[in-house]
Amino acid sequence: MNNNIITLHYDIDGTNFTIAGQASSNIKKVLKQLGVDPAIIRRTAISMYEGEINTVIHGKGGVADIYISPDQIRIVFTDHGPGIADIEKAMQEGFSTASAEARELGFGAGMGLPNMKKYADALNIESTPGEGTTVELIINIHS
Amino acid sequence: MVITADKVKQYYHSVTLDREKCKGCINCIKRCPTEAIRVRDGKAKIIKERCIDCGECIRVCPHHAKSAVTETLDDIFAYRYKIALPAPTLYGQFNHLTDINYVLTGLKYLGFDDIYEVAKATEAITAYTKKLLAEGKLKRPVINSACPTVTRLITVRFPSLIPHILPLISPMEAAAIAARKEAAQKTNYKPEEIGVFFISPCAAKATEIRNPIGLSSSPLNGVISIKEVYLKLLPILGKLEHIEPLSTCAFAGVNWAQSGGEIAALANDNYVAVDGIHHVVRLLEEIEDDETLDVDFIEALACTGGCVGGPLTVENTFVAKSKIKKLADELKKSGQKTAPVALSDEELRWEVPITYRNVMNLDEDLLIAMQKLENMQALARNLPQLDCGSCGAPSCKALAEDIVRGFAGETDCIYKLREKVRDLAKQMVELEEQMPGSFKQDERER
């Protein structure tokens, strides 16, 4: 364990949205084994699930890296998808660029990023159109 | 068996093992939803804190080595006034039964002085649930509290969903409280002279008497399995001379025996009914992750088919379902209404809140837990990922967990053991080749 940080890595398959949620399910189990407060586990699970779904439907797949320290849970989603042209707009509730296909499957309500912001203590997005997106979520263990 | 304070302390769960019958196979460890079983010393061992009494191991054991500790019919005679609380599931066990009163009269022949149908108490719970749902103060989706296994599953595996549980006692306890009140009015017996016994399809209900959910003490004195009662009732049902009109429940309560029954009584269209413990686990995982599930109520029952699928029943689950439906339809046609149930809303509420029992954490100290987790993951990566169960743990991950908890070693894995043996054999061959001087030619002789 380097500097008291546990690192976990998950590949997120961009072609199969039905398995999205597996990484968040695993993290829930890990956090329970660490004895983290259930309310914090729930916030982590919800924001992480949203992040996974985003990585599948917008990023066309990518990776999730999780860093757990005694103070915080840091989750970083990285994809090489189309990127976000206007991050401010993307943060608005109800705004979505989901494809017609994704909408047919019930996604694209425009609540993904707003929900992540609501449940995480910090949300940082970096994106270059045409190159990809990095989304960082931070949830404090001691609120 | 009369329950004493001593026994209360000992009990965490009612599922138990017959060591003689256990062959040490791995069927039960693979099926347990809380990873509560290991094979040790050639026999299954239940980790008591983790067992939620779902009964999966009772069902799956090919050697019938698992059973549930319950009271027996002999135990009722420790009380002067004996009341039977039949679960509606009991009615679905018999062939060609058209009148519930046969079964209830039969129970009196077995020694009970009075009968209080659990189906009756469901109506009080339905009425109060409707009221609470209309008030809109409960956290949506509301999860039912009638199945003790599901409630216990939530307290050990889904702590963040505890606020979603309907904060009401189960129909069994509600019936017991009402039955006690009625008996006190009818007779002059003291409370300790009145024995209240549930006739149960369910192993978890037997645990509820020792460790009640939402109550500080149980209003019941014992749980008797449907299996035992069935075997004693069957020979006498055809011979009963006078059938007493004892049944005073309506069709809706009888329907609670099967999946969808509670929800049908609520008459709420916006619901999910799920049955079978592994399906329940999957749904709860989803609710934990995704806030968008737009339903008012979740009826979650641990047994496939609902209570008719309970491990202490006799009849095939799906046949029993059909029988319950027929009996309920008959009652509906006849227009039988439930006799008034003497229970206030206040009595139906939990007295004590339900709390999280973290049986999964690796250590109280977060830093030590983190270190253990790190070690566990390194160990798990090194295991063959076959989840074969030969080590006695349900999966390679579970073995890694057992190793860091100090309950197992790496060579419990037969693949790891084989590697070690192979290494050892190689070393022996190498050593064998290193001949001592007395066996070799000396350089000087050449």
XYZ file of C-alpha atoms in Angstrom:
589
model
C 0.000 0.000 0.000
C 1.730 3.167 -1.224
C 1.272 6.181 1.051
C -1.845 4.629 2.531
C -3.693 4.632 -0.769
C -5.493 1.647 -2.236
C -5.675 1.721 -6.010
C -8.162 -0.190 -8.099
C -8.540 -0.293 -11.832
C -11.502 -1.276 -14.009
C -11.912 -1.445 -17.770
C -15.303 -0.225 -18.922
C -16.541 -1.967 -22.042
C -18.053 0.574 -24.397
C -20.026 -1.957 -26.382
C -22.058 -3.458 -23.568
C -24.064 -1.073 -21.425
C -25.807 -3.948 -19.613
C -22.649 -4.674 -17.625
C -22.174 -1.026 -16.658
C -22.457 -0.923 -12.896
C -20.082 -3.807 -12.231
C -17.249 -1.559 -11.119
C -19.523 0.383 -8.779
C -20.873 -2.889 -7.405
C -17.300 -4.010 -6.675
C -16.408 -0.719 -5.019
C -19.454 -1.009 -2.756
C -18.192 -4.360 -1.545
C -14.702 -2.997 -0.945
C -16.007 0.003 1.000
C -18.118 -2.263 3.212
C -15.023 -4.352 3.930
C -13.261 -1.167 4.957
C -16.147 -0.313 7.284
C -17.002 2.975 5.524
C -20.252 4.678 6.582
C -23.252 3.410 4.544
C -24.357 6.922 3.547
C -20.948 7.541 1.975
C -21.044 4.155 0.256
C -24.398 5.054 -1.268
C -23.167 8.427 -2.542
C -20.130 6.728 -4.031
C -22.257 4.022 -5.642
C -24.713 6.422 -7.256
C -22.127 8.860 -8.598
C -19.875 6.061 -9.751
C -22.729 4.293 -11.538
C -23.580 7.513 -13.387
C -19.918 7.844 -14.348
C -19.795 4.306 -15.663
C -22.918 4.827 -17.762
C -21.467 8.067 -19.163
C -18.220 6.327 -20.045
C -20.194 3.682 -21.942
C -22.725 5.817 -23.805
C -20.658 8.972 -24.431
C -17.047 7.880 -24.109
C -17.545 4.607 -26.032
C -15.767 2.824 -23.218
C -12.715 3.652 -21.136
C -11.235 3.021 -17.733
C -12.040 3.805 -14.121
C -9.213 4.286 -11.613
C -10.115 4.411 -7.964
C -7.875 5.705 -5.199
C -9.033 5.117 -1.639
C -7.187 6.908 1.139
C -8.242 7.198 4.796
C -9.728 10.630 3.969
C -11.306 10.312 0.586
C -12.419 8.196 -2.337
C -11.153 9.538 -5.675
C -12.568 8.097 -8.870
C -11.152 8.984 -12.263
C -12.941 8.018 -15.476
C -10.895 8.333 -18.642
C -12.191 7.832 -22.142
C -11.035 8.601 -25.678
C -14.474 9.417 -26.990
C -15.705 12.562 -28.750
C -15.098 14.851 -25.753
C -17.401 17.554 -24.408
C -17.643 20.752 -26.431
C -19.240 22.924 -23.739
C -18.747 21.616 -20.207
C -20.915 24.323 -18.632
C -23.822 23.335 -20.837
C -23.214 19.639 -20.142
C -23.604 20.347 -16.420
C -27.143 21.687 -16.887
C -29.947 19.435 -15.790
C -31.810 18.037 -18.758
C -29.084 18.793 -21.292
C -27.941 15.715 -23.140
C -26.136 14.808 -26.337
C -26.995 11.127 -26.046
C -27.594 9.403 -29.359
C -31.060 8.447 -30.529
C -30.009 4.863 -29.870
C -29.102 5.581 -26.224
C -32.329 7.519 -25.759
C -34.318 4.569 -27.041
C -32.700 2.595 -24.234
C -33.890 5.124 -21.684
C -30.650 7.065 -21.249
C -30.075 10.692 -22.094
C -32.254 12.382 -19.453
C -29.440 14.869 -18.931
C -29.071 14.008 -15.253
C -25.781 12.101 -15.299
C -23.311 14.906 -14.580
C -25.750 16.914 -12.377
C -26.298 13.791 -10.257
C -22.573 13.192 -9.982
C -22.130 16.771 -8.814
C -24.979 16.343 -6.326
C -23.588 13.176 -4.716
C -19.835 13.794 -4.885
C -17.983 16.363 -2.792
C -16.028 17.505 -5.816
C -16.351 16.992 -9.559
C -13.686 17.997 -12.062
C -14.025 17.563 -15.791
C -11.325 17.948 -18.385
C -12.152 17.429 -22.007
C -10.733 18.049 -25.429
C -13.191 17.662 -28.285
C -12.095 14.856 -30.546
C -9.657 13.455 -28.004
C -11.565 12.413 -24.926
C -12.689 13.225 -21.434
C -11.428 12.788 -17.894
C -13.934 13.007 -15.081
C -12.682 13.112 -11.497
C -15.005 12.498 -8.564
C -14.036 13.019 -4.951
C -16.038 11.794 -1.991
C -14.800 12.595 1.488
C -14.840 9.722 3.928
C -15.143 11.939 6.981
C -17.830 14.482 6.292
C -38.173 -26.683 24.505
C -38.897 -23.575 26.510
C -36.829 -20.566 25.586
C -34.710 -19.297 28.413
C -32.545 -16.211 28.630
C -29.496 -18.399 28.056
C -30.767 -19.630 24.731
C -31.637 -16.114 23.626
C -27.972 -15.159 23.927
C -26.786 -18.227 22.015
C -29.012 -17.836 18.974
C -28.059 -15.820 15.971
C -29.723 -17.980 13.362
C -31.895 -21.068 13.223
C -30.253 -22.932 10.343
C -28.171 -25.763 11.717
C -26.026 -28.651 10.523
C -26.235 -32.372 11.156
C -22.504 -33.220 11.200
C -23.197 -36.924 10.662
C -25.013 -36.287 7.387
C -22.664 -33.594 6.050
C -20.231 -34.965 3.463
C -18.256 -31.741 3.177
C -19.300 -31.108 -0.442
C -19.445 -27.556 -1.703
C -23.077 -27.197 -2.758
C -24.117 -24.999 0.155
C -21.094 -22.688 0.182
C -21.678 -21.748 -3.440
C -25.336 -20.940 -2.895
C -25.165 -18.795 0.241
C -26.032 -15.138 -0.494
C -23.932 -13.777 2.379
C -20.924 -16.127 1.974
C -21.675 -17.432 5.451
C -20.587 -21.058 4.974
C -17.138 -22.642 4.752
C -16.119 -26.282 4.662
C -13.717 -26.944 7.513
C -12.398 -30.271 8.696
C -14.574 -31.977 6.086
C -17.811 -30.439 7.350
C -19.801 -27.314 6.545
C -19.491 -24.548 9.105
C -21.910 -21.632 9.351
C -20.455 -18.232 10.258
C -23.231 -17.305 12.633
C -23.033 -13.514 12.367
C -23.518 -13.703 8.614
C -26.377 -16.206 8.363
C -29.695 -14.575 7.482
C -31.700 -17.812 7.584
C -32.717 -17.712 3.939
C -32.824 -21.511 3.833
C -30.962 -21.802 0.504
C -28.555 -24.320 2.044
C -31.428 -26.380 3.447
C -32.905 -26.579 -0.037
C -29.696 -27.280 -1.916
C -28.038 -29.837 0.397
C -28.152 -33.227 -1.385
C -27.561 -35.043 1.906
C -30.263 -33.232 3.892
C -27.689 -32.223 6.469
C -29.108 -28.732 6.955
C -32.266 -27.974 8.871
C -33.801 -25.249 10.989
C -34.050 -25.333 14.766
C -37.694 -24.925 15.685
C -39.931 -25.842 18.559
C -42.064 -28.979 18.272
C -45.723 -29.707 18.945
C -44.720 -31.195 22.310
C -43.531 -27.780 23.440
C -47.015 -26.265 23.338
C -48.060 -28.291 26.387
C -45.858 -26.170 28.634
C -48.671 -23.597 28.473
C -52.230 -23.690 29.810
C -53.753 -21.802 26.910
C -52.236 -22.722 23.581
C -52.847 -20.589 20.496
C -51.872 -21.627 16.958
C -50.977 -18.913 14.453
C -51.142 -20.657 11.082
C -49.319 -18.946 8.204
C -51.643 -18.822 5.190
C -49.055 -21.017 3.422
C -50.283 -23.940 5.537
C -53.593 -23.876 3.652
C -51.818 -24.529 0.348
C -50.230 -27.824 1.445
C -53.240 -30.129 1.195
C -54.859 -31.846 -1.782
C -58.537 -31.190 -2.498
C -58.914 -28.767 0.405
C -61.894 -26.519 -0.212
C -62.531 -25.314 3.321
C -59.802 -23.823 5.523
C -61.865 -24.787 8.590
C -60.759 -28.423 8.160
C -57.153 -27.428 8.772
C -58.034 -25.109 11.652
C -60.240 -27.703 13.351
C -57.428 -30.208 12.864
C -55.024 -27.884 14.693
C -57.376 -27.940 17.689
C -57.316 -31.738 17.630
C -53.539 -31.568 17.859
C -53.882 -29.757 21.188
C -54.337 -26.070 20.486
C -57.087 -24.265 22.445
C -57.480 -21.458 19.989
C -56.528 -20.365 16.486
C -55.550 -16.927 15.259
C -55.011 -16.731 11.523
C -51.984 -14.695 10.483
C -53.930 -13.837 7.311
C -56.209 -11.679 9.486
C -53.349 -9.546 10.773
C -52.191 -8.777 7.228
C -55.241 -6.574 6.788
C -54.250 -4.263 9.624
C -50.783 -3.998 8.110
C -52.156 -3.334 4.623
C -54.474 -0.613 5.941
C -51.657 1.126 7.804
C -49.207 0.771 4.896
C -51.749 2.426 2.593
C -52.045 5.289 5.046
C -48.261 5.707 5.276
C -47.834 5.576 1.492
C -50.533 8.242 1.080
C -48.798 10.484 3.640
C -45.685 10.275 1.459
C -43.159 10.595 4.296
C -41.483 7.222 3.788
C -38.386 6.993 1.642
C -39.284 5.703 -1.829
C -39.210 2.990 -2.962
C -40.593 1.534 0.260
C -39.380 -2.041 0.835
C -41.696 -4.467 2.615
C -40.848 -5.731 6.099
C -42.832 -8.988 6.050
C -39.886 -11.181 5.041
C -37.342 -11.369 7.888
C -34.657 -12.769 5.588
C -34.880 -9.767 3.287
C -34.768 -7.399 6.269
C -31.692 -9.195 7.639
C -30.110 -9.216 4.183
C -30.498 -5.436 4.067
C -29.005 -4.990 7.535
C -25.846 -6.916 6.578
C -25.438 -6.219 2.852
C -27.417 -3.108 1.922
C -27.143 -0.755 4.913
C -27.914 2.324 2.839
C -31.356 0.873 2.097
C -32.357 0.524 5.769
C -34.287 3.848 5.644
C -36.416 2.362 2.837
C -37.800 -0.513 4.910
C -41.451 -0.212 5.903
C -41.112 0.429 9.657
C -43.824 -2.054 10.636
C -43.695 -5.417 12.391
C -44.488 -8.521 10.357
C -47.957 -10.131 10.151
C -46.736 -12.962 12.407
C -45.936 -10.597 15.260
C -49.036 -8.493 14.676
C -51.165 -11.650 14.848
C -49.411 -12.720 18.044
C -50.085 -9.390 19.757
C -53.758 -9.450 18.709
C -54.103 -13.113 19.739
C -52.675 -12.394 23.185
C -55.086 -9.509 23.687
C -58.055 -11.617 22.627
C -57.012 -14.510 24.868
C -56.611 -12.197 27.855
C -60.193 -11.041 27.336
C -61.617 -14.512 26.779
C -59.790 -16.259 29.634
C -58.459 -15.397 33.046
C -55.005 -16.775 32.350
C -51.909 -14.787 33.093
C -49.776 -13.744 30.099
C -47.128 -16.363 30.964
C -49.764 -19.097 30.895
C -50.664 -18.289 27.292
C -48.473 -19.914 24.632
C -48.509 -18.474 21.115
C -47.018 -20.642 18.346
C -46.506 -19.791 14.686
C -46.986 -22.609 12.163
C -44.172 -21.681 9.841
C -42.984 -22.195 6.267
C -39.910 -20.157 7.156
C -36.606 -20.762 8.939
C -36.007 -17.058 9.543
C -39.235 -16.722 11.542
C -37.784 -19.119 14.087
C -34.904 -16.691 14.561
C -37.243 -13.725 14.922
C -38.484 -15.157 18.191
C -34.990 -14.998 19.694
C -33.817 -11.908 17.859
C -36.976 -9.997 16.952
C -36.808 -7.327 14.263
C -38.102 -3.943 15.408
C -39.305 -5.258 18.784
C -37.506 -5.502 22.104
C -39.062 -8.881 22.823
C -41.129 -11.296 20.790
C -44.847 -11.763 21.530
C -44.453 -15.411 20.429
C -43.399 -18.477 22.372
C -42.341 -20.680 19.531
C -42.292 -21.582 15.869
C -43.332 -25.019 14.631
C -42.549 -26.104 11.087
C -45.319 -26.718 8.589
C -43.560 -30.025 7.827
C -44.193 -31.335 11.339
C -47.767 -30.072 11.535
C -48.564 -31.408 8.061
C -47.486 -34.933 8.932
C -49.683 -34.912 12.038
C -52.669 -33.235 10.375
C -52.818 -35.357 7.243
C -53.985 -38.606 8.898
C -56.756 -36.882 10.900
C -58.220 -34.400 8.410
C -60.499 -36.976 6.784
C -61.699 -38.280 10.136
C -62.816 -35.009 11.744
C -66.471 -35.244 12.757
C -67.389 -31.714 13.582
C -65.806 -28.933 11.546
C -65.822 -25.709 13.532
C -66.329 -22.411 11.660
C -63.006 -21.015 12.875
C -61.745 -19.170 9.808
C -62.392 -15.455 9.893
C -59.927 -14.185 7.314
C -60.555 -12.693 3.893
C -59.069 -13.722 0.545
C -56.529 -10.894 0.503
C -54.742 -12.234 3.584
C -54.566 -15.781 2.195
C -52.887 -14.368 -0.919
C -49.958 -13.122 1.166
C -48.697 -16.717 1.055
C -47.461 -16.103 -2.461
C -45.395 -13.533 -4.273
C -47.538 -10.569 -5.307
C -50.030 -11.073 -2.465
C -49.022 -8.126 -0.315
C -48.910 -5.829 -3.312
C -52.326 -6.995 -4.564
C -53.802 -6.118 -1.168
C -52.247 -2.635 -1.342
C -53.956 -2.018 -4.691
C -51.000 0.127 -5.804
C -50.058 -0.227 -9.457
C -46.627 1.315 -9.147
C -44.654 -1.547 -7.647
C -42.090 -4.272 -8.157
C -42.639 -7.758 -6.718
C -39.464 -9.836 -6.575
C -38.969 -13.324 -5.168
C -36.020 -15.671 -4.729
C -33.043 -14.455 -2.693
C -30.628 -14.088 -5.611
C -33.148 -12.021 -7.598
C -33.729 -9.907 -4.501
C -29.977 -9.290 -4.143
C -29.721 -8.174 -7.746
C -32.648 -5.769 -7.447
C -31.325 -4.256 -4.200
C -27.917 -3.728 -5.851
C -29.670 -1.783 -8.594
C -31.688 0.327 -6.190
C -28.510 1.149 -4.303
C -26.804 2.359 -7.487
C -29.583 4.033 -9.329
C -31.927 6.561 -7.843
C -34.191 6.695 -10.844
C -36.239 3.549 -10.174
C -39.664 5.157 -10.064
C -41.807 2.823 -7.961
C -43.675 3.286 -4.701
C -43.314 -0.149 -3.209
C -41.091 -3.187 -3.457
C -42.406 -6.508 -2.294
C -39.264 -8.586 -1.820
C -39.564 -12.184 -0.668
C -36.522 -14.396 -0.153
C -38.134 -17.651 -1.264
C -39.024 -18.435 -4.861
C -42.774 -18.053 -5.234
C -43.030 -16.276 -1.878
C -43.734 -17.987 1.461
C -45.191 -21.040 -0.321
C -41.597 -21.705 -1.385
C -40.359 -21.712 2.201
C -37.814 -24.352 3.287
C -40.144 -25.733 5.983
C -42.999 -26.521 3.584
C -43.998 -29.859 2.085
C -45.881 -29.175 -1.145
C -44.156 -28.221 -4.401
C -43.955 -24.424 -4.540
C -45.834 -24.036 -7.783
C -48.544 -26.521 -6.900
C -48.992 -24.728 -3.568
C -49.340 -21.427 -5.431
C -52.164 -22.830 -7.492
C -53.890 -24.170 -4.381
C -53.595 -20.840 -2.582
C -55.093 -19.085 -5.580
C -58.060 -21.486 -5.627
C -58.714 -21.063 -1.895
C -58.444 -17.272 -2.152
C -60.803 -17.211 -5.131
C -63.328 -19.301 -3.173
C -63.102 -16.931 -0.200
C -63.564 -13.956 -2.489
C -66.675 -15.549 -3.995
C -68.085 -16.369 -0.580
C -67.489 -12.774 0.495
C -65.894 -13.776 3.800
C -64.627 -10.654 5.563
C -61.946 -10.400 8.199
C -63.218 -10.181 11.763
C -62.039 -6.932 13.431
C -58.373 -7.057 14.441
C -57.660 -5.341 17.764
C -54.453 -3.540 16.768
C -53.714 0.172 16.804
C -51.375 1.749 14.256
C -48.953 2.435 17.100
C -48.748 -1.276 17.938
C -47.797 -2.072 14.349
C -44.811 0.279 14.328
C -41.302 -0.870 15.214
C -40.448 -0.147 18.851
C -36.739 -0.245 18.181
C -35.015 0.930 15.008
C -33.141 -1.456 12.726
C -29.415 -0.908 12.576
C -26.526 -1.841 10.297
C -24.606 -4.951 11.306
C -21.319 -4.730 9.477
C -20.271 -8.363 9.304
C -18.041 -7.802 6.283
C -15.477 -5.257 7.503
C -11.912 -6.472 7.738
C -10.946 -4.410 10.771
C -12.316 -1.738 13.089
C -9.323 0.451 12.264
C -9.581 1.894 8.752
C -5.829 1.835 8.115
C -5.506 -1.804 9.180
C -8.585 -2.651 7.103
C -6.938 -0.953 4.117
C -3.728 -2.925 4.619
C -5.716 -6.167 4.835
C -7.675 -5.272 1.723
C -4.469 -4.613 -0.181
C -3.036 -7.964 0.924
C -6.297 -9.660 0.085
C -6.295 -8.304 -3.442
C -2.684 -9.334 -4.016
C -3.528 -12.836 -2.766
C -6.669 -13.014 -4.905
C -4.742 -12.075 -8.054
C -2.401 -14.967 -7.380
C -5.201 -17.545 -7.044
C -6.430 -19.463 -10.124
C -9.807 -17.595 -10.335
C -11.626 -20.880 -10.853
C -13.876 -20.470 -7.820
C -13.864 -24.252 -7.553
C -14.630 -24.280 -3.852
C -12.205 -27.095 -3.061
C -10.513 -24.951 -0.408
C -13.823 -24.737 1.450
C -14.468 -21.090 0.567
C -17.091 -20.155 -2.038
C -14.671 -18.281 -4.332
C -11.002 -17.406 -4.768
C -11.812 -13.919 -3.457
C -13.442 -15.399 -0.376
C -10.361 -17.577 0.241
C -8.143 -14.480 -0.022
C -10.423 -12.822 2.527
C -10.205 -15.841 4.843
C -6.408 -15.810 4.581
C -6.102 -12.153 5.653
C -8.599 -12.762 8.433
C -6.328 -15.571 9.599
C -8.767 -18.443 9.027
C -7.023 -20.088 6.079
C -3.670 -20.473 4.360
C -2.618 -20.163 0.740
C -2.034 -23.906 0.371
C -5.717 -24.507 1.146
C -5.968 -23.857 -2.596
C -5.277 -27.216 -4.227
C -3.697 -25.515 -7.245
C -1.316 -23.598 -4.984
C -0.611 -26.806 -3.111
C 0.180 -28.599 -6.386
C 2.596 -25.793 -7.354
C 4.329 -26.153 -4.006
C 4.565 -29.933 -4.325
C 5.965 -29.565 -7.838
C 8.591 -27.061 -6.624
C 9.497 -29.387 -3.813
C 9.863 -32.346 -6.203
C 12.085 -30.265 -8.455
C 14.279 -29.319 -5.496
C 14.554 -33.000 -4.545
C 15.711 -33.972 -8.035
C 18.258 -31.154 -7.973
C 19.534 -32.235 -4.583
C 19.690 -35.830 -5.676
C 22.009 -34.829 -8.510
C 24.421 -33.242 -6.040
C 26.298 -36.442 -5.161
C 28.542 -36.503 -2.109
C 32.270 -37.002 -2.727
C 32.289 -40.641 -1.717
C 30.028 -41.456 -4.705
C 31.976 -39.484 -7.269
C 35.209 -39.918 -9.092
C 37.953 -37.652 -7.889
C 39.505 -35.201 -10.362
C 42.950 -36.431 -9.308
C 42.208 -39.962 -10.547
C 41.660 -38.805 -14.072
